[in-house]
Structures are given as C-alpha cells and as structure tokens.
mmCIF file with all atom_site columns, C-alpha atoms and ligand atoms in Angstrom:
data_model
loop_
_atom_site.group_PDB
_atom_site.id
_atom_site.type_symbol
_atom_site.label_atom_id
_atom_site.label_alt_id
_atom_site.label_comp_id
_atom_site.label_asym_id
_atom_site.label_entity_id
_atom_site.label_seq_id
_atom_site.pdbx_PDB_ins_code
_atom_site.Cartn_x
_atom_site.Cartn_y
_atom_site.Cartn_z
_atom_site.occupancy
_atom_site.B_iso_or_equiv
_atom_site.pdbx_formal_charge
_atom_site.auth_seq_id
_atom_site.auth_comp_id
_atom_site.auth_asym_id
_atom_site.auth_atom_id
_atom_site.pdbx_PDB_model_num
ATOM   1   C CA . UNK O 1 1   ? 13.786  -13.742 -16.270 1.00 54.00 ? 1   UNK O CA 1
ATOM   2   C CA . UNK O 1 2   ? 11.415  -11.824 -18.796 1.00 56.00 ? 2   UNK O CA 1
ATOM   3   C CA . UNK O 1 3   ? 12.422  -8.569  -17.321 1.00 54.00 ? 3   UNK O CA 1
ATOM   4   C CA . UNK O 1 4   ? 16.267  -9.424  -17.550 1.00 60.00 ? 4   UNK O CA 1
ATOM   5   C CA . UNK O 1 5   ? 15.798  -10.459 -21.308 1.00 58.00 ? 5   UNK O CA 1
ATOM   6   C CA . UNK O 1 6   ? 13.895  -7.107  -22.071 1.00 59.00 ? 6   UNK O CA 1
ATOM   7   C CA . UNK O 1 7   ? 16.377  -5.171  -19.987 1.00 61.00 ? 7   UNK O CA 1
ATOM   8   C CA . UNK O 1 8   ? 13.375  -3.667  -18.172 1.00 63.00 ? 8   UNK O CA 1
ATOM   9   C CA . UNK O 1 9   ? 12.903  -2.630  -14.693 1.00 67.00 ? 9   UNK O CA 1
ATOM   10  C CA . UNK O 1 10  ? 10.648  -4.751  -12.562 1.00 66.00 ? 10  UNK O CA 1
ATOM   11  C CA . UNK O 1 11  ? 8.218   -1.787  -11.622 1.00 70.00 ? 11  UNK O CA 1
ATOM   12  C CA . UNK O 1 12  ? 5.411   -2.063  -9.120  1.00 70.00 ? 12  UNK O CA 1
ATOM   13  C CA . UNK O 1 13  ? 2.388   0.070   -8.900  1.00 80.00 ? 13  UNK O CA 1
ATOM   14  C CA . UNK O 1 14  ? -0.091  -1.325  -6.398  1.00 90.00 ? 14  UNK O CA 1
ATOM   15  C CA . UNK O 1 15  ? -1.918  0.989   -4.131  1.00 94.00 ? 15  UNK O CA 1
ATOM   16  C CA . UNK O 1 16  ? -3.846  0.640   -0.931  1.00 97.00 ? 16  UNK O CA 1
ATOM   17  C CA . UNK O 1 17  ? -6.104  3.102   0.447   1.00 98.00 ? 17  UNK O CA 1
ATOM   18  C CA . UNK O 1 18  ? -8.045  3.114   3.896   1.00 98.00 ? 18  UNK O CA 1
ATOM   19  C CA . UNK O 1 19  ? -10.588 5.830   4.613   1.00 98.00 ? 19  UNK O CA 1
ATOM   20  C CA . UNK O 1 20  ? -12.482 6.944   7.532   1.00 98.00 ? 20  UNK O CA 1
ATOM   21  C CA . UNK O 1 21  ? -15.371 9.393   7.047   1.00 97.00 ? 21  UNK O CA 1
ATOM   22  C CA . UNK O 1 22  ? -16.384 12.143  9.552   1.00 95.00 ? 22  UNK O CA 1
ATOM   23  C CA . UNK O 1 23  ? -19.257 9.935   10.358  1.00 96.00 ? 23  UNK O CA 1
ATOM   24  C CA . UNK O 1 24  ? -16.921 7.096   11.522  1.00 94.00 ? 24  UNK O CA 1
ATOM   25  C CA . UNK O 1 25  ? -17.541 4.945   8.471   1.00 97.00 ? 25  UNK O CA 1
ATOM   26  C CA . UNK O 1 26  ? -14.485 2.957   7.427   1.00 98.00 ? 26  UNK O CA 1
ATOM   27  C CA . UNK O 1 27  ? -13.740 1.615   3.971   1.00 98.00 ? 27  UNK O CA 1
ATOM   28  C CA . UNK O 1 28  ? -10.645 0.367   2.134   1.00 98.00 ? 28  UNK O CA 1
ATOM   29  C CA . UNK O 1 29  ? -9.389  -0.899  -1.343  1.00 98.00 ? 29  UNK O CA 1
ATOM   30  C CA . UNK O 1 30  ? -6.403  -2.307  -2.900  1.00 96.00 ? 30  UNK O CA 1
ATOM   31  C CA . UNK O 1 31  ? -5.727  -1.968  -6.494  1.00 92.00 ? 31  UNK O CA 1
ATOM   32  C CA . UNK O 1 32  ? -5.306  -5.278  -8.403  1.00 82.00 ? 32  UNK O CA 1
ATOM   33  C CA . UNK O 1 33  ? -1.560  -5.955  -8.364  1.00 70.00 ? 33  UNK O CA 1
ATOM   34  C CA . UNK O 1 34  ? 0.679   -3.610  -10.177 1.00 71.00 ? 34  UNK O CA 1
ATOM   35  C CA . UNK O 1 35  ? 3.559   -5.929  -10.153 1.00 75.00 ? 35  UNK O CA 1
ATOM   36  C CA . UNK O 1 36  ? 5.015   -6.239  -13.622 1.00 76.00 ? 36  UNK O CA 1
ATOM   37  C CA . UNK O 1 37  ? 6.082   -9.432  -15.288 1.00 77.00 ? 37  UNK O CA 1
ATOM   38  C CA . UNK O 1 38  ? 3.789   -11.532 -13.173 1.00 80.00 ? 38  UNK O CA 1
ATOM   39  C CA . UNK O 1 39  ? 3.611   -15.330 -13.661 1.00 83.00 ? 39  UNK O CA 1
ATOM   40  C CA . UNK O 1 40  ? 0.470   -15.760 -15.927 1.00 86.00 ? 40  UNK O CA 1
ATOM   41  C CA . UNK O 1 41  ? -2.387  -16.801 -13.833 1.00 86.00 ? 41  UNK O CA 1
ATOM   42  C CA . UNK O 1 42  ? -0.931  -15.374 -10.604 1.00 88.00 ? 42  UNK O CA 1
ATOM   43  C CA . UNK O 1 43  ? -3.485  -13.638 -8.594  1.00 87.00 ? 43  UNK O CA 1
ATOM   44  C CA . UNK O 1 44  ? -1.374  -12.102 -5.708  1.00 92.00 ? 44  UNK O CA 1
ATOM   45  C CA . UNK O 1 45  ? -2.734  -10.914 -2.445  1.00 95.00 ? 45  UNK O CA 1
ATOM   46  C CA . UNK O 1 46  ? -4.079  -7.628  -3.503  1.00 94.00 ? 46  UNK O CA 1
ATOM   47  C CA . UNK O 1 47  ? -7.684  -8.894  -4.472  1.00 94.00 ? 47  UNK O CA 1
ATOM   48  C CA . UNK O 1 48  ? -7.758  -11.353 -1.301  1.00 96.00 ? 48  UNK O CA 1
ATOM   49  C CA . UNK O 1 49  ? -9.813  -10.018 1.523   1.00 98.00 ? 49  UNK O CA 1
ATOM   50  C CA . UNK O 1 50  ? -7.741  -10.670 4.676   1.00 98.00 ? 50  UNK O CA 1
ATOM   51  C CA . UNK O 1 51  ? -4.379  -10.754 2.735   1.00 98.00 ? 51  UNK O CA 1
ATOM   52  C CA . UNK O 1 52  ? -3.969  -7.601  0.669   1.00 98.00 ? 52  UNK O CA 1
ATOM   53  C CA . UNK O 1 53  ? -6.720  -5.572  2.405   1.00 98.00 ? 53  UNK O CA 1
ATOM   54  C CA . UNK O 1 54  ? -9.088  -5.917  5.277   1.00 98.00 ? 54  UNK O CA 1
ATOM   55  C CA . UNK O 1 55  ? -11.414 -3.564  7.210   1.00 98.00 ? 55  UNK O CA 1
ATOM   56  C CA . UNK O 1 56  ? -13.772 -3.936  9.939   1.00 98.00 ? 56  UNK O CA 1
ATOM   57  C CA . UNK O 1 57  ? -15.890 -1.135  11.269  1.00 97.00 ? 57  UNK O CA 1
ATOM   58  C CA . UNK O 1 58  ? -15.458 -2.421  14.886  1.00 97.00 ? 58  UNK O CA 1
ATOM   59  C CA . UNK O 1 59  ? -11.613 -2.675  14.656  1.00 98.00 ? 59  UNK O CA 1
ATOM   60  C CA . UNK O 1 60  ? -9.950  -0.720  11.946  1.00 98.00 ? 60  UNK O CA 1
ATOM   61  C CA . UNK O 1 61  ? -8.494  -1.104  8.448   1.00 98.00 ? 61  UNK O CA 1
ATOM   62  C CA . UNK O 1 62  ? -5.301  -2.363  6.901   1.00 98.00 ? 62  UNK O CA 1
ATOM   63  C CA . UNK O 1 63  ? -3.825  -3.278  3.373   1.00 98.00 ? 63  UNK O CA 1
ATOM   64  C CA . UNK O 1 64  ? -0.380  -4.010  1.995   1.00 97.00 ? 64  UNK O CA 1
ATOM   65  C CA . UNK O 1 65  ? 1.877   -3.956  -0.983  1.00 95.00 ? 65  UNK O CA 1
ATOM   66  C CA . UNK O 1 66  ? 4.999   -5.936  -1.514  1.00 94.00 ? 66  UNK O CA 1
ATOM   67  C CA . UNK O 1 67  ? 5.474   -9.642  -1.737  1.00 94.00 ? 67  UNK O CA 1
ATOM   68  C CA . UNK O 1 68  ? 1.926   -10.936 -2.076  1.00 94.00 ? 68  UNK O CA 1
ATOM   69  C CA . UNK O 1 69  ? 2.833   -14.487 -1.282  1.00 95.00 ? 69  UNK O CA 1
ATOM   70  C CA . UNK O 1 70  ? 3.980   -13.396 2.334   1.00 97.00 ? 70  UNK O CA 1
ATOM   71  C CA . UNK O 1 71  ? 0.950   -11.288 2.787   1.00 98.00 ? 71  UNK O CA 1
ATOM   72  C CA . UNK O 1 72  ? -1.268  -14.338 1.855   1.00 98.00 ? 72  UNK O CA 1
ATOM   73  C CA . UNK O 1 73  ? 0.595   -16.841 4.025   1.00 97.00 ? 73  UNK O CA 1
ATOM   74  C CA . UNK O 1 74  ? 0.338   -14.440 7.149   1.00 98.00 ? 74  UNK O CA 1
ATOM   75  C CA . UNK O 1 75  ? -3.240  -13.274 6.306   1.00 98.00 ? 75  UNK O CA 1
ATOM   76  C CA . UNK O 1 76  ? -1.476  -9.981  6.846   1.00 98.00 ? 76  UNK O CA 1
ATOM   77  C CA . UNK O 1 77  ? -4.177  -7.390  6.641   1.00 98.00 ? 77  UNK O CA 1
ATOM   78  C CA . UNK O 1 78  ? -6.469  -9.537  8.712   1.00 98.00 ? 78  UNK O CA 1
ATOM   79  C CA . UNK O 1 79  ? -3.773  -10.046 11.417  1.00 98.00 ? 79  UNK O CA 1
ATOM   80  C CA . UNK O 1 80  ? -3.282  -6.320  11.616  1.00 98.00 ? 80  UNK O CA 1
ATOM   81  C CA . UNK O 1 81  ? -7.021  -5.621  12.200  1.00 98.00 ? 81  UNK O CA 1
ATOM   82  C CA . UNK O 1 82  ? -7.237  -8.420  14.770  1.00 98.00 ? 82  UNK O CA 1
ATOM   83  C CA . UNK O 1 83  ? -4.263  -6.910  16.561  1.00 98.00 ? 83  UNK O CA 1
ATOM   84  C CA . UNK O 1 84  ? -6.128  -3.666  16.726  1.00 98.00 ? 84  UNK O CA 1
ATOM   85  C CA . UNK O 1 85  ? -9.306  -5.289  17.843  1.00 98.00 ? 85  UNK O CA 1
ATOM   86  C CA . UNK O 1 86  ? -7.475  -6.550  20.827  1.00 98.00 ? 86  UNK O CA 1
ATOM   87  C CA . UNK O 1 87  ? -6.299  -3.001  21.669  1.00 98.00 ? 87  UNK O CA 1
ATOM   88  C CA . UNK O 1 88  ? -2.989  -2.478  19.649  1.00 98.00 ? 88  UNK O CA 1
ATOM   89  C CA . UNK O 1 89  ? -2.099  0.749   18.126  1.00 98.00 ? 89  UNK O CA 1
ATOM   90  C CA . UNK O 1 90  ? -1.966  0.914   14.246  1.00 98.00 ? 90  UNK O CA 1
ATOM   91  C CA . UNK O 1 91  ? 1.913   0.836   14.410  1.00 98.00 ? 91  UNK O CA 1
ATOM   92  C CA . UNK O 1 92  ? 2.248   -1.992  16.972  1.00 98.00 ? 92  UNK O CA 1
ATOM   93  C CA . UNK O 1 93  ? -0.487  -3.968  14.978  1.00 98.00 ? 93  UNK O CA 1
ATOM   94  C CA . UNK O 1 94  ? 1.466   -3.508  11.767  1.00 98.00 ? 94  UNK O CA 1
ATOM   95  C CA . UNK O 1 95  ? 4.730   -4.600  13.311  1.00 98.00 ? 95  UNK O CA 1
ATOM   96  C CA . UNK O 1 96  ? 3.192   -7.634  14.804  1.00 98.00 ? 96  UNK O CA 1
ATOM   97  C CA . UNK O 1 97  ? 2.071   -8.787  11.399  1.00 98.00 ? 97  UNK O CA 1
ATOM   98  C CA . UNK O 1 98  ? 5.587   -8.172  9.967   1.00 98.00 ? 98  UNK O CA 1
ATOM   99  C CA . UNK O 1 99  ? 7.017   -10.142 12.976  1.00 98.00 ? 99  UNK O CA 1
ATOM   100 C CA . UNK O 1 100 ? 4.788   -13.082 11.889  1.00 98.00 ? 100 UNK O CA 1
ATOM   101 C CA . UNK O 1 101 ? 5.902   -12.598 8.285   1.00 98.00 ? 101 UNK O CA 1
ATOM   102 C CA . UNK O 1 102 ? 9.536   -12.851 9.313   1.00 98.00 ? 102 UNK O CA 1
ATOM   103 C CA . UNK O 1 103 ? 9.096   -16.032 11.418  1.00 98.00 ? 103 UNK O CA 1
ATOM   104 C CA . UNK O 1 104 ? 7.218   -17.625 8.442   1.00 98.00 ? 104 UNK O CA 1
ATOM   105 C CA . UNK O 1 105 ? 9.876   -16.629 6.013   1.00 98.00 ? 105 UNK O CA 1
ATOM   106 C CA . UNK O 1 106 ? 12.654  -17.985 8.313   1.00 97.00 ? 106 UNK O CA 1
ATOM   107 C CA . UNK O 1 107 ? 10.835  -21.416 8.429   1.00 97.00 ? 107 UNK O CA 1
ATOM   108 C CA . UNK O 1 108 ? 10.234  -21.477 4.598   1.00 97.00 ? 108 UNK O CA 1
ATOM   109 C CA . UNK O 1 109 ? 13.852  -20.633 3.888   1.00 96.00 ? 109 UNK O CA 1
ATOM   110 C CA . UNK O 1 110 ? 14.836  -24.233 4.673   1.00 94.00 ? 110 UNK O CA 1
ATOM   111 C CA . UNK O 1 111 ? 13.074  -25.337 1.367   1.00 95.00 ? 111 UNK O CA 1
ATOM   112 C CA . UNK O 1 112 ? 13.122  -21.895 -0.491  1.00 94.00 ? 112 UNK O CA 1
ATOM   113 C CA . UNK O 1 113 ? 16.855  -20.690 -0.374  1.00 91.00 ? 113 UNK O CA 1
ATOM   114 C CA . UNK O 1 114 ? 17.326  -17.040 -0.530  1.00 94.00 ? 114 UNK O CA 1
ATOM   115 C CA . UNK O 1 115 ? 14.119  -16.198 1.136   1.00 96.00 ? 115 UNK O CA 1
ATOM   116 C CA . UNK O 1 116 ? 15.986  -14.686 3.918   1.00 97.00 ? 116 UNK O CA 1
ATOM   117 C CA . UNK O 1 117 ? 19.567  -13.129 3.917   1.00 95.00 ? 117 UNK O CA 1
ATOM   118 C CA . UNK O 1 118 ? 22.469  -14.459 5.949   1.00 94.00 ? 118 UNK O CA 1
ATOM   119 C CA . UNK O 1 119 ? 21.186  -12.260 9.016   1.00 94.00 ? 119 UNK O CA 1
ATOM   120 C CA . UNK O 1 120 ? 17.746  -14.096 8.943   1.00 95.00 ? 120 UNK O CA 1
ATOM   121 C CA . UNK O 1 121 ? 16.134  -10.911 7.528   1.00 96.00 ? 121 UNK O CA 1
ATOM   122 C CA . UNK O 1 122 ? 13.524  -11.582 4.785   1.00 97.00 ? 122 UNK O CA 1
ATOM   123 C CA . UNK O 1 123 ? 14.977  -10.762 1.285   1.00 96.00 ? 123 UNK O CA 1
ATOM   124 C CA . UNK O 1 124 ? 11.802  -9.325  0.106   1.00 95.00 ? 124 UNK O CA 1
ATOM   125 C CA . UNK O 1 125 ? 9.672   -6.204  0.781   1.00 95.00 ? 125 UNK O CA 1
ATOM   126 C CA . UNK O 1 126 ? 6.348   -5.990  2.470   1.00 97.00 ? 126 UNK O CA 1
ATOM   127 C CA . UNK O 1 127 ? 4.662   -2.726  3.420   1.00 97.00 ? 127 UNK O CA 1
ATOM   128 C CA . UNK O 1 128 ? 1.515   -2.534  5.635   1.00 98.00 ? 128 UNK O CA 1
ATOM   129 C CA . UNK O 1 129 ? -0.788  0.677   5.789   1.00 98.00 ? 129 UNK O CA 1
ATOM   130 C CA . UNK O 1 130 ? -2.890  0.885   8.899   1.00 98.00 ? 130 UNK O CA 1
ATOM   131 C CA . UNK O 1 131 ? -5.868  3.132   9.894   1.00 98.00 ? 131 UNK O CA 1
ATOM   132 C CA . UNK O 1 132 ? -7.397  2.951   13.381  1.00 98.00 ? 132 UNK O CA 1
ATOM   133 C CA . UNK O 1 133 ? -10.885 3.830   14.284  1.00 98.00 ? 133 UNK O CA 1
ATOM   134 C CA . UNK O 1 134 ? -9.789  7.017   15.802  1.00 97.00 ? 134 UNK O CA 1
ATOM   135 C CA . UNK O 1 135 ? -8.015  8.250   12.568  1.00 97.00 ? 135 UNK O CA 1
ATOM   136 C CA . UNK O 1 136 ? -4.507  7.288   13.799  1.00 97.00 ? 136 UNK O CA 1
ATOM   137 C CA . UNK O 1 137 ? -2.392  5.937   10.787  1.00 98.00 ? 137 UNK O CA 1
ATOM   138 C CA . UNK O 1 138 ? 0.816   4.064   10.432  1.00 98.00 ? 138 UNK O CA 1
ATOM   139 C CA . UNK O 1 139 ? 2.835   2.484   7.693   1.00 98.00 ? 139 UNK O CA 1
ATOM   140 C CA . UNK O 1 140 ? 5.184   -0.152  8.403   1.00 98.00 ? 140 UNK O CA 1
ATOM   141 C CA . UNK O 1 141 ? 7.854   -1.818  6.141   1.00 98.00 ? 141 UNK O CA 1
ATOM   142 C CA . UNK O 1 142 ? 9.695   -5.338  6.596   1.00 97.00 ? 142 UNK O CA 1
ATOM   143 C CA . UNK O 1 143 ? 12.908  -3.831  5.322   1.00 95.00 ? 143 UNK O CA 1
ATOM   144 C CA . UNK O 1 144 ? 13.836  -0.523  3.741   1.00 89.00 ? 144 UNK O CA 1
ATOM   145 C CA . UNK O 1 145 ? 12.510  2.856   4.462   1.00 91.00 ? 145 UNK O CA 1
ATOM   146 C CA . UNK O 1 146 ? 9.916   4.780   2.537   1.00 95.00 ? 146 UNK O CA 1
ATOM   147 C CA . UNK O 1 147 ? 7.086   6.968   3.022   1.00 97.00 ? 147 UNK O CA 1
ATOM   148 C CA . UNK O 1 148 ? 3.222   6.638   2.788   1.00 98.00 ? 148 UNK O CA 1
ATOM   149 C CA . UNK O 1 149 ? 0.534   9.266   2.001   1.00 98.00 ? 149 UNK O CA 1
ATOM   150 C CA . UNK O 1 150 ? -1.941  10.524  4.698   1.00 98.00 ? 150 UNK O CA 1
ATOM   151 C CA . UNK O 1 151 ? -4.551  13.253  4.299   1.00 98.00 ? 151 UNK O CA 1
ATOM   152 C CA . UNK O 1 152 ? -6.854  14.237  7.194   1.00 96.00 ? 152 UNK O CA 1
ATOM   153 C CA . UNK O 1 153 ? -8.790  17.409  8.249   1.00 94.00 ? 153 UNK O CA 1
ATOM   154 C CA . UNK O 1 154 ? -6.036  18.488  10.805  1.00 92.00 ? 154 UNK O CA 1
ATOM   155 C CA . UNK O 1 155 ? -2.994  18.086  8.822   1.00 94.00 ? 155 UNK O CA 1
ATOM   156 C CA . UNK O 1 156 ? -4.027  18.053  5.218   1.00 97.00 ? 156 UNK O CA 1
ATOM   157 C CA . UNK O 1 157 ? -2.250  15.862  2.643   1.00 98.00 ? 157 UNK O CA 1
ATOM   158 C CA . UNK O 1 158 ? 1.363   14.892  3.417   1.00 98.00 ? 158 UNK O CA 1
ATOM   159 C CA . UNK O 1 159 ? 3.943   12.089  3.586   1.00 98.00 ? 159 UNK O CA 1
ATOM   160 C CA . UNK O 1 160 ? 4.717   10.149  6.665   1.00 98.00 ? 160 UNK O CA 1
ATOM   161 C CA . UNK O 1 161 ? 7.725   7.843   7.189   1.00 98.00 ? 161 UNK O CA 1
ATOM   162 C CA . UNK O 1 162 ? 7.256   4.065   7.291   1.00 98.00 ? 162 UNK O CA 1
ATOM   163 C CA . UNK O 1 163 ? 8.445   2.360   10.354  1.00 98.00 ? 163 UNK O CA 1
ATOM   164 C CA . UNK O 1 164 ? 10.974  -0.332  9.442   1.00 98.00 ? 164 UNK O CA 1
ATOM   165 C CA . UNK O 1 165 ? 11.046  -3.613  11.193  1.00 98.00 ? 165 UNK O CA 1
ATOM   166 C CA . UNK O 1 166 ? 14.493  -4.758  10.167  1.00 97.00 ? 166 UNK O CA 1
ATOM   167 C CA . UNK O 1 167 ? 16.270  -1.553  9.946   1.00 90.00 ? 167 UNK O CA 1
ATOM   168 C CA . UNK O 1 168 ? 19.847  -2.085  8.681   1.00 69.00 ? 168 UNK O CA 1
HETATM 169 N N1 . LIG B 2 .   ? 1.292   -7.280  -3.570  1.00 67.73 ? 1   LIG B N1 1
HETATM 170 C C1 . LIG B 2 .   ? 1.405   -7.449  -4.929  1.00 67.73 ? 1   LIG B C1 1
HETATM 171 C C2 . LIG B 2 .   ? 1.381   -8.783  -5.469  1.00 67.73 ? 1   LIG B C2 1
HETATM 172 O O1 . LIG B 2 .   ? 2.058   -9.606  -4.702  1.00 67.73 ? 1   LIG B O1 1
HETATM 173 C C3 . LIG B 2 .   ? 2.612   -6.582  -5.540  1.00 67.73 ? 1   LIG B C3 1
HETATM 174 C C4 . LIG B 2 .   ? 2.760   -5.245  -5.199  1.00 67.73 ? 1   LIG B C4 1
HETATM 175 O O2 . LIG B 2 .   ? 2.355   -4.762  -4.164  1.00 67.73 ? 1   LIG B O2 1
HETATM 176 O O3 . LIG B 2 .   ? 3.163   -4.501  -6.069  1.00 67.73 ? 1   LIG B O3 1
HETATM 177 O O4 . LIG B 2 .   ? 0.953   -9.185  -6.400  1.00 67.73 ? 1   LIG B O4 1
#
C-alpha cells in the first residue's frame, strides 16, 4: 500500500551466495532481505538458517530469494540440502523443495485467498540456488524464468538459466 501511495516500484535486492573452495570447503550467505516496503519488524527468511540459507559440509549448500514466508514454512534451504544428502542432484533437490512449497500454498489458500492462482500455481515467486559437493549448481524458480550467476575454474563467470517448476 505504501509503495502504491508513493508510486514506487516494489524492488527487491536480496542475494544468496554459496561457495566451494578448491580444498572442498563449503560456505554460504544470504544478505538480509532486500525487499522494499517491508512490514516494520518483519524478519523474513534471509537471516534464518534452514529457511533462507543452509549449508552442510557433508551434503551441500542452498539459499533462496523470493517470498520469505514460503521459504520459512517449508524450511526450504534445509529441505534442499537434506534431499542432496539422500543423493538427489542439485536441480532435483531444488525442485523437491518447490513442490513442497506448492503443496503448502495450495492448502493455505483456503484461508489466504489469492495465494495460488486459478490453476493452483502459487501466485508468488521463490527462487532457490543450489550447490552440490562436486561443484554442480542449479537455480530453480517456482514460476517465471530468470538467470543465476555461476563462477567456477572451468567455465569462468557466467549466467545459467533457472529451471522453472510451473512454466506457463
Ligand atoms: N526473501 C526475502 C524476504 O522474504 C525477500 C527477497 O528475497 O527479496 O524477506
């Protein structure tokens, strides 16, 4: 509402970064939410370990941008890393978490109208960025396309396409 009053765009600027050293050390971070016009006091998922970011030296790393409430509810980054621990590839692990987010949104839509569209697709965005222990990466998106940035010794810095769960 404030954004509408000011005629401003509701810009976002949150970043997640996962890194793997040549010695096999894994680390990640997510900037505190860059969402504009946040409700005062709202924390969002970005600083919550498990929701906006998670990494485990034994399994892999993940983080997200988009609707933080959905990432918190699904413990999205932890869900991704646990899927990799069970042997899933980064892209399959990311999509598994987005399927969970979709199921949760469909249930919550009964008391939060507008959370999913007429086709049952979540009406919000969530992107997850995933790094496996072998350096394999993936970026997955609930809806809408886009790109994520990768830099490694073999390919240098570049953009890769996000894999969209609900392509329309
Ligand atoms: N995930 C952030 C939040 O919900 C927003 C963002 O990614 O821009 O606070």
